[in-house]
Amino acid sequence: MSTYSEGVCWHCGQALAATDYSREGECASCRKQTHVCRNCRFYAPGRPNDCFEPVAEPVSDKQRANFCDYFEPGKDAYKSGPDLDQLKANADALFDL
């Protein structure tokens, strides 16, 4: 039985249940793997190995499933990006005469 809690997909923000975090688990919405660094509560870009857990083995690809024993789902794993259409419109407006 898994001890994982609920969380969200790092890629699309879809709610995930504890059972969605198996080693080969995927998000039902976007099909991205779920047992990945980007979905972990210890994920911290800029820290050594991008991780708050100092003894975790280094993982090179933070978006691929791994065997990290310290993995715990992060409730704030999803970070929405900028609105690319709005950014383009703003850039175009700078050059309108």
JSON list of C-alpha atoms in Angstrom, two decimals:
[
{"chain": "A", "resi": 1, "resn": "MET", "atom": "CA", "xyz": [0.00, 0.00, 0.00]},
{"chain": "A", "resi": 2, "resn": "SER", "atom": "CA", "xyz": [1.35, 3.43, -0.96]},
{"chain": "A", "resi": 3, "resn": "THR", "atom": "CA", "xyz": [1.99, 6.10, 1.64]},
{"chain": "A", "resi": 4, "resn": "TYR", "atom": "CA", "xyz": [1.74, 8.89, -0.94]},
{"chain": "A", "resi": 5, "resn": "SER", "atom": "CA", "xyz": [-0.78, 11.66, -0.57]},
{"chain": "A", "resi": 6, "resn": "GLU", "atom": "CA", "xyz": [-2.78, 13.43, -3.24]},
{"chain": "A", "resi": 7, "resn": "GLY", "atom": "CA", "xyz": [-1.19, 16.12, -5.39]},
{"chain": "A", "resi": 8, "resn": "VAL", "atom": "CA", "xyz": [-1.26, 17.64, -8.86]},
{"chain": "A", "resi": 9, "resn": "CYS", "atom": "CA", "xyz": [0.48, 16.93, -12.16]},
{"chain": "A", "resi": 10, "resn": "TRP", "atom": "CA", "xyz": [3.60, 19.03, -12.65]},
{"chain": "A", "resi": 11, "resn": "HIS", "atom": "CA", "xyz": [2.79, 19.47, -16.37]},
{"chain": "A", "resi": 12, "resn": "CYS", "atom": "CA", "xyz": [-0.94, 20.20, -16.59]},
{"chain": "A", "resi": 13, "resn": "GLY", "atom": "CA", "xyz": [-2.17, 20.76, -13.02]},
{"chain": "A", "resi": 14, "resn": "GLN", "atom": "CA", "xyz": [-4.60, 17.80, -13.07]},
{"chain": "A", "resi": 15, "resn": "ALA", "atom": "CA", "xyz": [-5.46, 16.49, -9.59]},
{"chain": "A", "resi": 16, "resn": "LEU", "atom": "CA", "xyz": [-3.72, 13.19, -8.86]},
{"chain": "A", "resi": 17, "resn": "ALA", "atom": "CA", "xyz": [-4.62, 10.52, -6.33]},
{"chain": "A", "resi": 18, "resn": "ALA", "atom": "CA", "xyz": [-2.08, 8.63, -4.24]},
{"chain": "A", "resi": 19, "resn": "THR", "atom": "CA", "xyz": [-2.42, 5.65, -6.60]},
{"chain": "A", "resi": 20, "resn": "ASP", "atom": "CA", "xyz": [-1.29, 7.76, -9.58]},
{"chain": "A", "resi": 21, "resn": "TYR", "atom": "CA", "xyz": [2.31, 7.95, -8.31]},
{"chain": "A", "resi": 22, "resn": "SER", "atom": "CA", "xyz": [3.52, 4.43, -9.09]},
{"chain": "A", "resi": 23, "resn": "ARG", "atom": "CA", "xyz": [6.96, 4.07, -10.69]},
{"chain": "A", "resi": 24, "resn": "GLU", "atom": "CA", "xyz": [5.36, 3.81, -14.14]},
{"chain": "A", "resi": 25, "resn": "GLY", "atom": "CA", "xyz": [2.35, 6.03, -13.34]},
{"chain": "A", "resi": 26, "resn": "GLU", "atom": "CA", "xyz": [1.08, 8.64, -15.79]},
{"chain": "A", "resi": 27, "resn": "CYS", "atom": "CA", "xyz": [-1.25, 11.60, -15.53]},
{"chain": "A", "resi": 28, "resn": "ALA", "atom": "CA", "xyz": [-4.60, 10.64, -17.05]},
{"chain": "A", "resi": 29, "resn": "SER", "atom": "CA", "xyz": [-4.93, 14.11, -18.58]},
{"chain": "A", "resi": 30, "resn": "CYS", "atom": "CA", "xyz": [-1.55, 14.75, -20.27]},
{"chain": "A", "resi": 31, "resn": "ARG", "atom": "CA", "xyz": [0.09, 11.28, -20.09]},
{"chain": "A", "resi": 32, "resn": "LYS", "atom": "CA", "xyz": [3.26, 12.67, -18.45]},
{"chain": "A", "resi": 33, "resn": "GLN", "atom": "CA", "xyz": [5.02, 10.43, -15.93]},
{"chain": "A", "resi": 34, "resn": "THR", "atom": "CA", "xyz": [4.16, 11.21, -12.32]},
{"chain": "A", "resi": 35, "resn": "HIS", "atom": "CA", "xyz": [6.99, 9.71, -10.20]},
{"chain": "A", "resi": 36, "resn": "VAL", "atom": "CA", "xyz": [9.38, 12.47, -11.32]},
{"chain": "A", "resi": 37, "resn": "CYS", "atom": "CA", "xyz": [11.44, 15.15, -9.59]},
{"chain": "A", "resi": 38, "resn": "ARG", "atom": "CA", "xyz": [9.21, 17.91, -10.95]},
{"chain": "A", "resi": 39, "resn": "ASN", "atom": "CA", "xyz": [6.28, 16.35, -9.06]},
{"chain": "A", "resi": 40, "resn": "CYS", "atom": "CA", "xyz": [8.14, 15.99, -5.76]},
{"chain": "A", "resi": 41, "resn": "ARG", "atom": "CA", "xyz": [7.76, 18.26, -2.76]},
{"chain": "A", "resi": 42, "resn": "PHE", "atom": "CA", "xyz": [11.58, 18.32, -2.43]},
{"chain": "A", "resi": 43, "resn": "TYR", "atom": "CA", "xyz": [12.11, 19.66, -5.97]},
{"chain": "A", "resi": 44, "resn": "ALA", "atom": "CA", "xyz": [13.93, 23.00, -5.68]},
{"chain": "A", "resi": 45, "resn": "PRO", "atom": "CA", "xyz": [15.53, 24.47, -8.81]},
{"chain": "A", "resi": 46, "resn": "GLY", "atom": "CA", "xyz": [18.81, 26.17, -7.99]},
{"chain": "A", "resi": 47, "resn": "ARG", "atom": "CA", "xyz": [19.64, 23.92, -5.03]},
{"chain": "A", "resi": 48, "resn": "PRO", "atom": "CA", "xyz": [22.33, 21.24, -5.40]},
{"chain": "A", "resi": 49, "resn": "ASN", "atom": "CA", "xyz": [20.77, 18.52, -7.59]},
{"chain": "A", "resi": 50, "resn": "ASP", "atom": "CA", "xyz": [17.64, 20.76, -7.63]},
{"chain": "A", "resi": 51, "resn": "CYS", "atom": "CA", "xyz": [16.54, 19.02, -4.45]},
{"chain": "A", "resi": 52, "resn": "PHE", "atom": "CA", "xyz": [16.02, 19.94, -0.78]},
{"chain": "A", "resi": 53, "resn": "GLU", "atom": "CA", "xyz": [16.89, 16.36, 0.22]},
{"chain": "A", "resi": 54, "resn": "PRO", "atom": "CA", "xyz": [20.70, 16.48, 0.62]},
{"chain": "A", "resi": 55, "resn": "VAL", "atom": "CA", "xyz": [21.35, 12.72, 0.45]},
{"chain": "A", "resi": 56, "resn": "ALA", "atom": "CA", "xyz": [19.14, 11.90, -2.55]},
{"chain": "A", "resi": 57, "resn": "GLU", "atom": "CA", "xyz": [20.93, 10.36, -5.53]},
{"chain": "A", "resi": 58, "resn": "PRO", "atom": "CA", "xyz": [21.39, 12.82, -8.41]},
{"chain": "A", "resi": 59, "resn": "VAL", "atom": "CA", "xyz": [18.74, 12.56, -11.14]},
{"chain": "A", "resi": 60, "resn": "SER", "atom": "CA", "xyz": [19.68, 14.05, -14.51]},
{"chain": "A", "resi": 61, "resn": "ASP", "atom": "CA", "xyz": [16.23, 14.25, -16.13]},
{"chain": "A", "resi": 62, "resn": "LYS", "atom": "CA", "xyz": [13.76, 15.86, -13.73]},
{"chain": "A", "resi": 63, "resn": "GLN", "atom": "CA", "xyz": [10.79, 15.07, -16.01]},
{"chain": "A", "resi": 64, "resn": "ARG", "atom": "CA", "xyz": [11.30, 11.29, -16.30]},
{"chain": "A", "resi": 65, "resn": "ALA", "atom": "CA", "xyz": [10.30, 8.58, -13.84]},
{"chain": "A", "resi": 66, "resn": "ASN", "atom": "CA", "xyz": [13.00, 7.60, -11.35]},
{"chain": "A", "resi": 67, "resn": "PHE", "atom": "CA", "xyz": [13.61, 5.34, -8.37]},
{"chain": "A", "resi": 68, "resn": "CYS", "atom": "CA", "xyz": [14.22, 8.05, -5.74]},
{"chain": "A", "resi": 69, "resn": "ASP", "atom": "CA", "xyz": [13.34, 6.74, -2.29]},
{"chain": "A", "resi": 70, "resn": "TYR", "atom": "CA", "xyz": [12.70, 10.28, -1.01]},
{"chain": "A", "resi": 71, "resn": "PHE", "atom": "CA", "xyz": [9.92, 11.08, -3.50]},
{"chain": "A", "resi": 72, "resn": "GLU", "atom": "CA", "xyz": [6.82, 12.67, -1.98]},
{"chain": "A", "resi": 73, "resn": "PRO", "atom": "CA", "xyz": [4.10, 14.27, -4.13]},
{"chain": "A", "resi": 74, "resn": "GLY", "atom": "CA", "xyz": [4.11, 18.04, -4.11]},
{"chain": "A", "resi": 75, "resn": "LYS", "atom": "CA", "xyz": [0.80, 19.85, -3.81]},
{"chain": "A", "resi": 76, "resn": "ASP", "atom": "CA", "xyz": [2.21, 22.91, -5.62]},
{"chain": "A", "resi": 77, "resn": "ALA", "atom": "CA", "xyz": [4.09, 21.03, -8.38]},
{"chain": "A", "resi": 78, "resn": "TYR", "atom": "CA", "xyz": [2.18, 22.76, -11.19]},
{"chain": "A", "resi": 79, "resn": "LYS", "atom": "CA", "xyz": [3.48, 26.18, -12.17]},
{"chain": "A", "resi": 80, "resn": "SER", "atom": "CA", "xyz": [1.51, 27.81, -14.95]},
{"chain": "A", "resi": 81, "resn": "GLY", "atom": "CA", "xyz": [3.59, 29.54, -17.58]},
{"chain": "A", "resi": 82, "resn": "PRO", "atom": "CA", "xyz": [3.09, 32.91, -19.21]},
{"chain": "A", "resi": 83, "resn": "ASP", "atom": "CA", "xyz": [0.29, 33.47, -21.71]},
{"chain": "A", "resi": 84, "resn": "LEU", "atom": "CA", "xyz": [2.31, 33.26, -24.94]},
{"chain": "A", "resi": 85, "resn": "ASP", "atom": "CA", "xyz": [-0.43, 34.87, -27.05]},
{"chain": "A", "resi": 86, "resn": "GLN", "atom": "CA", "xyz": [-0.55, 37.85, -24.70]},
{"chain": "A", "resi": 87, "resn": "LEU", "atom": "CA", "xyz": [3.26, 38.16, -24.70]},
{"chain": "A", "resi": 88, "resn": "LYS", "atom": "CA", "xyz": [3.30, 38.18, -28.50]},
{"chain": "A", "resi": 89, "resn": "ALA", "atom": "CA", "xyz": [0.53, 40.79, -28.64]},
{"chain": "A", "resi": 90, "resn": "ASN", "atom": "CA", "xyz": [2.45, 42.98, -26.19]},
{"chain": "A", "resi": 91, "resn": "ALA", "atom": "CA", "xyz": [5.64, 42.64, -28.23]},
{"chain": "A", "resi": 92, "resn": "ASP", "atom": "CA", "xyz": [3.79, 43.44, -31.46]},
{"chain": "A", "resi": 93, "resn": "ALA", "atom": "CA", "xyz": [2.25, 46.52, -29.82]},
{"chain": "A", "resi": 94, "resn": "LEU", "atom": "CA", "xyz": [5.73, 47.85, -29.03]},
{"chain": "A", "resi": 95, "resn": "PHE", "atom": "CA", "xyz": [6.51, 48.06, -32.74]},
{"chain": "A", "resi": 96, "resn": "ASP", "atom": "CA", "xyz": [3.16, 49.45, -33.96]},
{"chain": "A", "resi": 97, "resn": "LEU", "atom": "CA", "xyz": [3.54, 52.97, -35.23]}
]
